[in-house]
Structures are given as C-alpha cells and as structure tokens.
Coordinates of C-alpha atoms in Angstrom, one line a residue:
M1239 CA 25.2 3.4 -6.2
R1240 CA 24.6 4.5 -9.8
P1241 CA 21.4 3.3 -11.5
P1242 CA 22.4 0.4 -13.8
V1243 CA 21.7 1.2 -17.4
A1244 CA 20.4 -1.6 -19.6
P1245 CA 22.8 -2.7 -22.3
P1246 CA 21.7 -2.7 -26.0
G1247 CA 19.2 -5.6 -26.6
W1248 CA 18.1 -5.8 -22.9
S1249 CA 14.6 -7.1 -22.7
R1250 CA 12.2 -4.8 -20.8
W1251 CA 10.2 -7.9 -19.7
L1252 CA 13.0 -8.8 -17.3
V1253 CA 12.1 -5.7 -15.2
P1254 CA 8.7 -6.8 -14.0
P1255 CA 10.1 -9.9 -12.3
A1256 CA 12.6 -7.7 -10.6
A1257 CA 9.8 -5.5 -9.2
L1258 CA 7.8 -8.6 -8.2
S1259 CA 10.6 -10.1 -6.3
V1260 CA 10.6 -7.0 -4.0
H1261 CA 6.9 -6.4 -3.8
L1262 CA 5.9 -10.1 -3.2
S1263 CA 8.4 -10.1 -0.3
I1264 CA 7.4 -6.9 1.4
G1265 CA 3.7 -7.9 0.8
Q1266 CA 4.3 -10.3 3.7
A1267 CA 3.1 -7.5 5.9
Y1268 CA -0.5 -8.4 5.0
A1269 CA 0.0 -11.8 6.6
W1270 CA 0.9 -10.4 10.0
S1271 CA -2.4 -11.6 11.5
V1272 CA -1.1 -15.2 11.3
F1273 CA 1.4 -14.3 14.0
K1274 CA -1.0 -12.4 16.3
P1275 CA -2.5 -15.4 18.2
P1276 CA 0.9 -17.1 18.9
L1277 CA 2.4 -13.8 20.0
E1278 CA -0.5 -13.0 22.3
S1279 CA -0.2 -16.5 23.9
A1280 CA 3.6 -16.7 24.1
L1281 CA 4.2 -13.2 25.3
N1282 CA 0.9 -12.6 27.1
L1283 CA -0.1 -9.7 24.9
S1284 CA -3.5 -8.1 24.2
G1285 CA -4.9 -7.8 20.7
T1286 CA -4.0 -4.1 20.6
Q1287 CA -0.4 -4.9 21.7
S1288 CA 0.1 -7.6 19.1
A1289 CA -1.1 -5.3 16.4
L1290 CA 1.6 -2.6 17.2
P1291 CA 4.4 -4.0 15.0
F1292 CA 2.1 -4.0 12.0
Q1293 CA 0.7 -0.6 12.8
L1294 CA 4.2 0.9 13.2
G1295 CA 5.3 -0.8 10.0
I1296 CA 2.5 0.9 8.0
V1297 CA 3.2 4.2 9.6
M1298 CA 6.9 4.0 8.6
L1299 CA 5.8 2.8 5.1
G1300 CA 3.9 6.0 4.5
L1301 CA 6.5 8.3 6.1
S1302 CA 9.5 6.7 4.3
A1303 CA 7.6 6.7 1.0
A1304 CA 6.7 10.4 1.4
F1305 CA 10.1 11.6 2.5
G1306 CA 12.3 9.1 0.6
G1307 CA 10.8 9.6 -2.8
T1308 CA 13.3 12.2 -3.9
L1309 CA 16.3 9.9 -2.8
V1310 CA 14.7 7.0 -4.8
E1311 CA 14.5 9.1 -7.9
R1312 CA 18.0 10.5 -7.5
N1313 CA 19.8 7.2 -6.7
G1314 CA 17.8 4.8 -8.8
P1315 CA 15.9 1.5 -8.3
R1316 CA 18.9 -0.7 -7.4
W1317 CA 19.8 1.6 -4.5
A1318 CA 16.2 1.7 -3.4
M1319 CA 15.8 -2.1 -3.6
S1320 CA 19.1 -2.6 -1.7
V1321 CA 17.9 -0.3 1.1
A1322 CA 14.6 -2.2 1.2
L1323 CA 16.3 -5.5 1.3
V1324 CA 18.6 -4.6 4.2
C1325 CA 15.8 -2.9 6.3
F1326 CA 13.1 -5.5 5.7
S1327 CA 15.3 -8.5 6.3
S1328 CA 17.1 -7.1 9.3
G1329 CA 13.7 -6.2 10.7
F1330 CA 12.8 -9.9 10.7
L1331 CA 16.2 -10.8 12.2
L1332 CA 15.7 -8.3 15.1
S1333 CA 12.2 -9.6 15.6
A1334 CA 13.6 -13.2 15.8
L1335 CA 16.0 -12.0 18.6
G1336 CA 13.1 -10.3 20.3
A1337 CA 10.9 -13.4 20.2
A1338 CA 13.8 -15.7 21.4
T1339 CA 14.5 -13.4 24.4
E1340 CA 10.9 -12.5 24.9
Q1341 CA 11.7 -8.8 24.5
Y1342 CA 8.6 -7.6 22.8
W1343 CA 10.0 -4.1 22.2
L1344 CA 12.6 -5.6 19.9
I1345 CA 9.8 -7.1 17.7
V1346 CA 8.1 -3.7 17.6
F1347 CA 11.4 -1.9 16.7
G1348 CA 12.6 -4.6 14.3
Y1349 CA 9.5 -5.4 12.3
G1350 CA 7.7 -2.1 12.8
F1351 CA 10.4 0.6 12.6
I1352 CA 13.3 -0.9 10.7
G1353 CA 11.2 -3.2 8.6
G1354 CA 8.6 -0.5 8.0
I1355 CA 11.3 1.7 6.3
G1356 CA 12.0 -1.3 4.1
L1357 CA 8.3 -1.5 3.2
G1358 CA 8.1 2.2 2.2
I1359 CA 11.3 2.3 0.1
G1360 CA 10.6 -1.0 -1.4
Y1361 CA 7.0 0.0 -2.3
I1362 CA 8.1 3.0 -4.4
S1363 CA 11.4 1.6 -5.7
P1364 CA 10.3 0.0 -9.0
V1365 CA 7.2 2.1 -10.0
S1366 CA 8.9 5.0 -11.9
T1367 CA 11.3 2.6 -13.5
L1368 CA 8.5 0.4 -14.8
I1369 CA 6.7 3.5 -16.2
K1370 CA 9.9 4.4 -18.1
W1371 CA 10.2 0.9 -19.5
F1372 CA 6.5 0.7 -20.5
P1373 CA 5.4 4.2 -21.6
D1374 CA 2.9 2.5 -23.9
R1375 CA 1.3 0.5 -21.0
P1376 CA 1.9 2.6 -17.8
G1377 CA -1.2 1.3 -16.1
M1378 CA -0.3 -2.3 -16.6
A1379 CA 3.3 -1.6 -15.5
T1380 CA 2.4 0.0 -12.2
G1381 CA -0.4 -2.6 -11.7
I1382 CA 2.2 -5.4 -11.9
A1383 CA 4.2 -4.0 -9.0
I1384 CA 1.2 -2.9 -6.8
M1385 CA -0.5 -6.2 -7.5
G1386 CA 2.6 -8.0 -6.2
F1387 CA 2.5 -6.1 -2.9
G1388 CA -1.1 -7.0 -2.5
G1389 CA -0.4 -10.7 -3.3
G1390 CA 2.5 -11.1 -0.9
A1391 CA 0.3 -12.6 1.8
L1392 CA -1.0 -15.2 -0.6
I1393 CA 2.4 -16.9 -0.2
A1394 CA 3.3 -15.7 3.2
S1395 CA 0.2 -16.7 5.1
P1396 CA 0.1 -20.5 4.5
W1397 CA 3.9 -20.5 4.6
S1398 CA 4.0 -18.8 8.0
A1399 CA 1.2 -21.0 9.4
Q1400 CA 3.1 -24.1 8.2
M1401 CA 6.3 -22.9 9.9
L1402 CA 4.5 -22.3 13.2
D1403 CA 3.0 -25.8 13.0
S1404 CA 6.4 -27.3 12.4
F1405 CA 8.5 -25.1 14.8
G1406 CA 5.8 -24.6 17.5
A1407 CA 3.8 -21.6 18.5
D1408 CA 5.9 -20.7 21.6
S1409 CA 8.5 -17.9 21.6
G1410 CA 11.2 -20.2 20.3
G1411 CA 9.1 -21.4 17.3
I1412 CA 8.1 -17.8 16.5
A1413 CA 11.7 -16.7 16.7
L1414 CA 12.7 -19.5 14.2
A1415 CA 9.9 -18.6 11.9
F1416 CA 11.0 -14.9 11.9
L1417 CA 14.6 -16.0 11.2
V1418 CA 13.6 -18.1 8.2
H1419 CA 11.5 -15.2 6.9
G1420 CA 14.4 -12.8 7.1
L1421 CA 16.9 -15.0 5.4
V1422 CA 14.7 -16.3 2.6
Y1423 CA 13.3 -12.8 1.8
A1424 CA 16.9 -11.5 1.6
V1425 CA 17.8 -14.0 -1.0
F1426 CA 14.6 -13.5 -3.0
M1427 CA 14.9 -9.7 -3.0
T1428 CA 18.5 -10.0 -4.1
L1429 CA 17.2 -11.3 -7.4
G1430 CA 15.4 -8.0 -7.9
V1431 CA 18.5 -5.9 -7.0
L1432 CA 20.7 -7.8 -9.5
L1433 CA 18.1 -7.9 -12.3
V1434 CA 16.7 -4.3 -12.3
R1435 CA 17.9 -1.9 -15.0
V1436 CA 16.9 1.6 -16.2
P1437 CA 16.3 2.1 -19.9
R1438 CA 19.0 3.7 -22.1
V1439 CA 17.9 7.1 -23.2
T1440 CA 19.2 8.5 -26.5
Q1441 CA 19.9 12.1 -27.2
G1442 CA 17.0 12.3 -29.6
A1443 CA 14.7 10.9 -26.9
R1444 CA 15.9 13.5 -24.4
E1445 CA 15.3 16.3 -26.9
T1446 CA 11.8 15.0 -27.6
E1447 CA 11.0 14.7 -23.9
R1448 CA 12.3 18.2 -23.3
R1449 CA 10.2 19.7 -26.0
A1450 CA 7.0 17.8 -25.3
A1451 CA 4.5 19.7 -23.2
P1452 CA 2.2 17.6 -21.0
A1453 CA -1.4 17.9 -21.9
G1454 CA -4.0 19.2 -19.4
P1455 CA -3.5 21.0 -16.1
Q1456 CA -0.2 20.6 -14.4
V1457 CA 0.3 21.2 -10.6
S1458 CA 3.5 21.0 -8.6
A1459 CA 3.8 18.9 -5.5
K1460 CA 4.3 22.0 -3.4
Q1461 CA 1.2 23.6 -4.8
A1462 CA -0.9 20.4 -4.7
I1463 CA -0.8 20.2 -0.9
R1464 CA -2.3 23.7 -0.8
T1465 CA -5.4 22.6 -2.7
P1466 CA -8.6 21.2 -1.1
Q1467 CA -8.6 18.4 -3.7
F1468 CA -5.4 16.9 -2.2
W1469 CA -6.8 16.8 1.3
L1470 CA -10.2 15.5 0.1
L1471 CA -8.4 12.6 -1.7
W1472 CA -6.2 12.2 1.4
L1473 CA -9.4 11.7 3.4
V1474 CA -10.9 9.3 0.8
L1475 CA -7.8 7.1 0.7
C1476 CA -7.5 7.2 4.5
M1477 CA -11.1 6.1 5.1
N1478 CA -10.9 3.3 2.4
V1479 CA -7.7 2.0 3.8
T1480 CA -8.9 2.1 7.4
A1481 CA -11.9 0.0 6.5
G1482 CA -9.8 -2.6 4.7
I1483 CA -6.9 -2.8 7.0
G1484 CA -9.2 -3.2 10.0
I1485 CA -10.2 -6.6 8.7
L1486 CA -6.9 -7.5 7.2
E1487 CA -4.7 -7.0 10.3
K1488 CA -7.0 -9.2 12.5
A1489 CA -8.3 -11.5 9.8
A1490 CA -7.3 -14.9 11.3
P1491 CA -8.5 -14.3 14.9
M1492 CA -11.6 -12.4 13.6
I1493 CA -13.0 -15.3 11.6
T1494 CA -12.2 -17.6 14.5
D1495 CA -14.1 -15.4 17.0
F1496 CA -17.1 -15.0 14.7
F1497 CA -17.8 -18.7 14.5
A1498 CA -16.3 -19.9 17.9
D1499 CA -19.8 -20.3 19.4
T1500 CA -21.3 -22.2 16.4
G1501 CA -21.3 -25.9 15.6
T1502 CA -18.7 -25.4 12.9
P1503 CA -15.7 -23.5 14.5
V1504 CA -12.9 -22.3 12.2
T1505 CA -9.6 -24.2 12.6
V1506 CA -6.2 -22.5 12.6
S1507 CA -5.3 -23.7 9.1
A1508 CA -8.7 -22.6 7.8
A1509 CA -8.1 -19.1 9.3
A1510 CA -4.7 -19.0 7.6
G1511 CA -6.5 -20.0 4.3
F1512 CA -8.9 -17.1 4.9
V1513 CA -6.0 -14.7 5.1
A1514 CA -4.7 -16.0 1.9
L1515 CA -8.1 -15.6 0.2
L1516 CA -8.1 -12.0 1.4
S1517 CA -4.7 -11.5 -0.1
A1518 CA -6.0 -12.8 -3.4
A1519 CA -9.0 -10.4 -3.3
N1520 CA -6.6 -7.6 -2.5
M1521 CA -4.4 -8.5 -5.4
A1522 CA -7.2 -9.0 -7.9
G1523 CA -8.9 -5.7 -6.9
R1524 CA -5.7 -3.8 -7.7
I1525 CA -5.9 -4.9 -11.4
G1526 CA -9.7 -5.3 -11.8
W1527 CA -11.0 -2.2 -10.2
S1528 CA -8.3 0.1 -11.4
S1529 CA -9.0 -1.1 -15.0
T1530 CA -12.7 -0.5 -14.4
S1531 CA -11.9 3.1 -13.3
D1532 CA -10.6 3.7 -16.9
L1533 CA -14.1 2.9 -18.1
I1534 CA -16.4 4.5 -15.5
G1535 CA -14.2 7.2 -14.1
R1536 CA -12.2 7.6 -10.8
K1537 CA -15.0 9.3 -8.8
N1538 CA -17.5 6.6 -9.8
V1539 CA -15.2 3.8 -8.8
Y1540 CA -14.6 5.4 -5.4
R1541 CA -18.3 5.7 -5.0
L1542 CA -18.3 1.9 -5.4
Y1543 CA -15.4 1.4 -2.9
L1544 CA -16.9 3.5 -0.2
G1545 CA -20.7 3.1 -0.7
V1546 CA -20.8 -0.7 -1.3
G1547 CA -18.0 -1.1 1.2
A1548 CA -20.2 0.4 3.9
L1549 CA -23.0 -2.0 2.8
M1550 CA -20.7 -5.0 3.1
Y1551 CA -19.7 -4.0 6.7
L1552 CA -23.4 -3.7 7.5
L1553 CA -24.2 -7.2 6.2
I1554 CA -21.3 -8.7 8.3
A1555 CA -22.4 -6.9 11.4
L1556 CA -26.0 -8.0 11.0
Y1557 CA -25.7 -11.5 9.6
G1558 CA -22.0 -12.5 9.4
D1559 CA -22.1 -15.0 12.3
S1560 CA -25.0 -16.9 10.8
S1561 CA -23.3 -17.7 7.5
K1562 CA -19.7 -18.4 6.7
P1563 CA -20.1 -17.8 2.9
L1564 CA -21.7 -14.4 3.6
F1565 CA -18.9 -13.4 6.0
V1566 CA -16.2 -14.5 3.6
I1567 CA -17.8 -13.0 0.5
C1568 CA -18.3 -9.6 2.2
A1569 CA -14.8 -9.6 3.5
L1570 CA -13.4 -10.4 0.1
V1571 CA -15.3 -7.6 -1.5
I1572 CA -14.1 -5.1 1.1
L1573 CA -10.5 -6.3 0.5
S1574 CA -10.9 -6.0 -3.2
F1575 CA -12.0 -2.4 -2.7
Y1576 CA -9.0 -1.9 -0.4
G1577 CA -6.6 -3.0 -3.1
G1578 CA -8.4 -1.2 -5.8
G1579 CA -8.2 2.0 -3.9
F1580 CA -4.4 1.8 -3.9
A1581 CA -4.2 1.1 -7.6
T1582 CA -6.7 3.8 -8.6
I1583 CA -5.4 6.7 -6.5
P1584 CA -2.3 7.4 -8.8
A1585 CA -4.7 7.7 -11.8
Y1586 CA -7.0 10.0 -9.8
L1587 CA -4.1 12.2 -8.9
K1588 CA -3.0 12.3 -12.5
D1589 CA -6.5 13.3 -13.6
L1590 CA -6.5 16.2 -11.1
F1591 CA -2.9 17.4 -10.9
G1592 CA -1.4 16.2 -14.2
T1593 CA 1.8 14.2 -14.8
Y1594 CA 4.1 16.9 -13.5
Q1595 CA 5.5 15.7 -10.2
V1596 CA 2.6 13.3 -9.8
G1597 CA 5.1 10.8 -8.2
A1598 CA 6.0 13.2 -5.5
I1599 CA 2.3 14.1 -4.9
H1600 CA 1.6 10.3 -4.6
G1601 CA 4.3 9.9 -2.0
R1602 CA 2.9 12.7 0.1
L1603 CA -0.6 11.2 -0.2
L1604 CA 0.6 7.9 1.2
T1605 CA 0.8 9.5 4.6
A1606 CA -2.9 8.7 4.6
W1607 CA -1.9 5.1 4.6
S1608 CA 0.3 5.7 7.7
T1609 CA -2.7 7.3 9.5
A1610 CA -5.0 4.4 8.5
G1611 CA -2.4 1.9 9.5
V1612 CA -2.8 3.2 13.1
L1613 CA -6.5 3.9 12.9
G1614 CA -7.9 0.7 11.5
P1615 CA -6.1 -1.9 13.8
L1616 CA -6.6 0.5 16.8
I1617 CA -10.3 0.6 16.3
V1618 CA -10.8 -3.1 15.8
N1619 CA -8.4 -4.3 18.5
W1620 CA -9.2 -1.7 21.1
V1621 CA -13.0 -2.3 20.8
A1622 CA -12.5 -6.1 20.8
D1623 CA -10.3 -5.9 23.9
S1624 CA -12.9 -3.7 25.6
Q1625 CA -15.7 -5.9 24.8
K1626 CA -13.8 -9.0 26.0
D1627 CA -13.1 -7.2 29.3
A1628 CA -16.9 -6.6 29.5
G1629 CA -17.5 -10.3 29.3
K1630 CA -18.6 -10.5 25.6
H1631 CA -17.3 -13.0 23.1
G1632 CA -17.7 -14.2 19.6
S1633 CA -19.1 -11.8 17.0
S1634 CA -20.1 -9.4 19.8
L1635 CA -16.5 -8.4 20.0
Y1636 CA -16.7 -6.6 16.7
G1637 CA -20.2 -5.0 16.4
L1638 CA -19.2 -1.6 17.6
S1639 CA -16.0 -1.4 15.6
F1640 CA -17.9 -2.4 12.4
T1641 CA -20.4 0.4 13.1
I1642 CA -17.5 2.9 13.3
M1643 CA -16.1 1.6 10.0
I1644 CA -19.4 2.2 8.3
G1645 CA -19.4 5.8 9.6
L1646 CA -15.8 6.3 8.3
L1647 CA -16.7 5.0 4.9
V1648 CA -19.6 7.4 4.8
V1649 CA -17.2 10.3 5.6
G1650 CA -15.0 9.1 2.7
F1651 CA -18.0 8.9 0.4
V1652 CA -18.9 12.6 1.1
A1653 CA -15.3 13.7 0.7
N1654 CA -15.2 12.0 -2.8
E1655 CA -18.4 13.8 -3.8
L1656 CA -16.8 17.2 -2.9
V1657 CA -13.8 16.6 -5.3
R1658 CA -13.8 19.2 -8.2
P1659 CA -11.2 20.1 -10.8
V1660 CA -8.2 22.0 -9.5
H1661 CA -8.5 25.8 -10.0
A1662 CA -6.3 27.3 -12.6
R1663 CA -4.5 29.5 -10.1
H1664 CA -2.7 26.3 -8.9
H1665 CA -1.5 25.3 -12.4
V1666 CA 2.1 25.5 -13.4
P1667 CA 2.4 28.0 -16.3
A1668 CA 2.8 26.3 -19.6
P1669 CA 6.3 26.8 -21.2
R1670 CA 6.4 29.0 -24.3
E1671 CA 7.7 27.6 -27.6
P1672 CA 11.2 28.6 -28.5
A1673 CA 9.8 30.2 -31.7
D1674 CA 7.6 32.5 -29.6
D1675 CA 10.6 33.5 -27.6
T1676 CA 12.5 34.4 -30.7
A1677 CA 9.6 36.4 -32.0
D1678 CA 9.4 38.4 -28.8
R1679 CA 13.1 39.2 -29.0
D1680 CA 12.8 40.3 -32.6
H1681 CA 9.8 42.4 -31.7
Q1682 CA 11.8 44.1 -29.0
Q1683 CA 14.8 45.0 -31.3
P1684 CA 15.0 48.6 -32.3
A1685 CA 14.0 49.3 -35.9

C-alpha cells in the first residue's frame, strides 16, 4: 500500500483527526481495569491472571513499535493504520469468542498478543507524518497523537461500564461487550485510514532538506544503544511507567478495596468514573508536563516525575484509606507524571542524540514500556493476591506493593541524575560541504 500523497490544496488540519481516530481507539487499553472484576468473577480468575491480557498487550506494544518502526516508515501511515485496525479489532473479536466459550487463553491471545501488535503499530503510525505536516509545531503535532492515546480510556471506561451494566457481567455479557468494542473501533479507525495523507514534497524542498545539516550532536540508532545515556533513559522510562501502570491497570478494584471497610464504600460506577479521571490526568499530563519541560529542561521535569511521584505513593500508603480526596488527588498526580513521561521522552532523546534517527531510537526505547507493562501489574496484583491469601483486606492489600513502587522511583531518580551529554566518539561525522570537496579535488590536481 503506497502512502497517499495529499493533492494540492489539502488542509493539513485534516491529519490530526486521522491520528486521533486511531489513538483514541487503541487508548482503550487504559480502561482494561473495568473488565478485571467481571472476568475474575465469571471465569474464576485471580487478580494476577486477569491482568495478563493487559500485560501481554503492553509487551507486544513495545516490541512491535521497536521492530516495526522501519516498516511503518517504509510503507507509510495508511498501511500502518490498516494493520493496527485489523489487529486491534480482531483481538477484541477473538476475546469475545474466548469469553463466550469461557476459554481464557483466547482472551489472552486475542486482546494481549494480536491486539497488542495493533497497539504498537497504531501508536507509532501517525507520529512521523504529523511532524512532516507541522515542521513549525512538532511538539504540538506529536502531543496531539500521544494525548489521544492517553485519553482513550476517558471514553472507553464509562462506555465499557455501561455495556456491562446493560449486557450483564457474566461471560455472555463480557463477550457481547468485547464484540461491540471490536466492531465500533473498526469503524472509527477506518476514518483515520481513509483520511490520512502524507505531504507533497517539491524538488526544491528535497534539495533544501538534502543540503541542510542538523544542528548539534547526531547519533545513529545503532550507536545510541551502545551509550550509557540510552540505558539510563531506558531505566528512567521503565521506572516511571511501572509506577503509573501499577495504579492504572488495577484502578477500579484498587479504589474499591481501599474504602471497602469504611462507611462510604465506592460503587462500581464511581470506580469506573475514577478510571476516567485517571485517563484525563494521563492525557493532560502529556501536554502540560511536556510543555513545562521546554521551560525547565528535561532532567528537571523527570526529577519532578520521579521524586514527587515517590512522595505521592508514600502519602497514599500512609493516609490514602482515610481520605478519598487525598487518594484521588495523589493518584491523579502520579498518572499525570506517567503521561508526561511518555510525551517528554522523545524530546529528551532529541536533546541527547539529535534528530538523526531519533524515531528509531525512540522505538527501541519503548521496550522499556514492554518491561514496565509486565512489572507494574505483576507487582501490584501478585502482592495483593498474596496479602489476600494471608487474610488481609482493604488497603492492607497494597501497602507492600506501594513501598516497592517508591523504591523503583528512587532508582529512576538516581538514573536520571547520572545522565550526561553523549561523548563525541558516538557522534555521526558531519557531512562536508560540496564546495569543500571541490577544493580538496583542486588541491590534489597536479600543477
């Protein structure tokens, strides 16, 4: 499928809605916690088991983004969005079959493996195209797409909860909800496939681009992974994502557990509303904190994400079950840092490695997301299951896991402090001007 070139007069403002149609759809992943309690009840699953489809989906997101980036650049955004549509929607349809037949492995395979590939390809599909359309506003352009992914659960969470109320929370109702998700998202993502275009490039623009030399240090993707800076940023991203995703994946049952033993327990609809609020904070953080990083610097804003994030976890662990506003505010701050970390990391990479192959470097760094997608839910769910087996309940299910999260954020904070400029030996040699080449040839001619 050849990338569709925009005809003369095509408005570039039609491209952001195309990107949003894909990112708002695949952002449903952040509403998975709404399905956890019904799945656990209908299929007799533990919290760790019900998290597996989400965990595998995030793993496949990172892997497909890392290894599929070259294909996305080669085949263009329409091809990538089409692949994302087929994989993401078919993942829901397979999950519907798995729920209807009570075959849990089909849900894991459909939503986690197949759908996860759709997540990864869909996540990176519009980013480079938006940068090409908006060279004057690249931060705004990429922020639009990344914000859409963060805000997907804002729509999906109450929508999913309403379907489960209407269809029932048994295996048949879950299956029907998955089926509706797959069909509706297929239609919505088709809008992006049909609407997306790549800009028309004139010969003069090509010549200007060929002659323009990027300012500052430039590092290739192959060389970047050999630098300590890459792996320090990998650790920073992994720790920040682990802390955020640990709450996000189990948000609905977590807030219910925290206040189950109080006089004001949290209802199912209120828990779904909490998930939607987290999605809003995730979305707002992607625009707000990444813009703030332009003013205070990338290292300083990550100090905020990791240092203040650890403080928020400590407040929840100590006082979260005594105050709903405190619990909600701390969780919202953590999720805003989670979203901001995703939006800020491409700029951090650009600062360190330059614009040369920064997209490929970003794709490789997203393997940290895959690791965090396993680590965060595993810590929270495994600890909660263990504490439940030990006879504990309520907020006591999460004390140990929150302590672990604080430790991981401290590790990320230290890694961020160790980041230094990339040594010149890793830089790509700057190209010589054609005039210099001519002068060298003239100098070598015999007199």
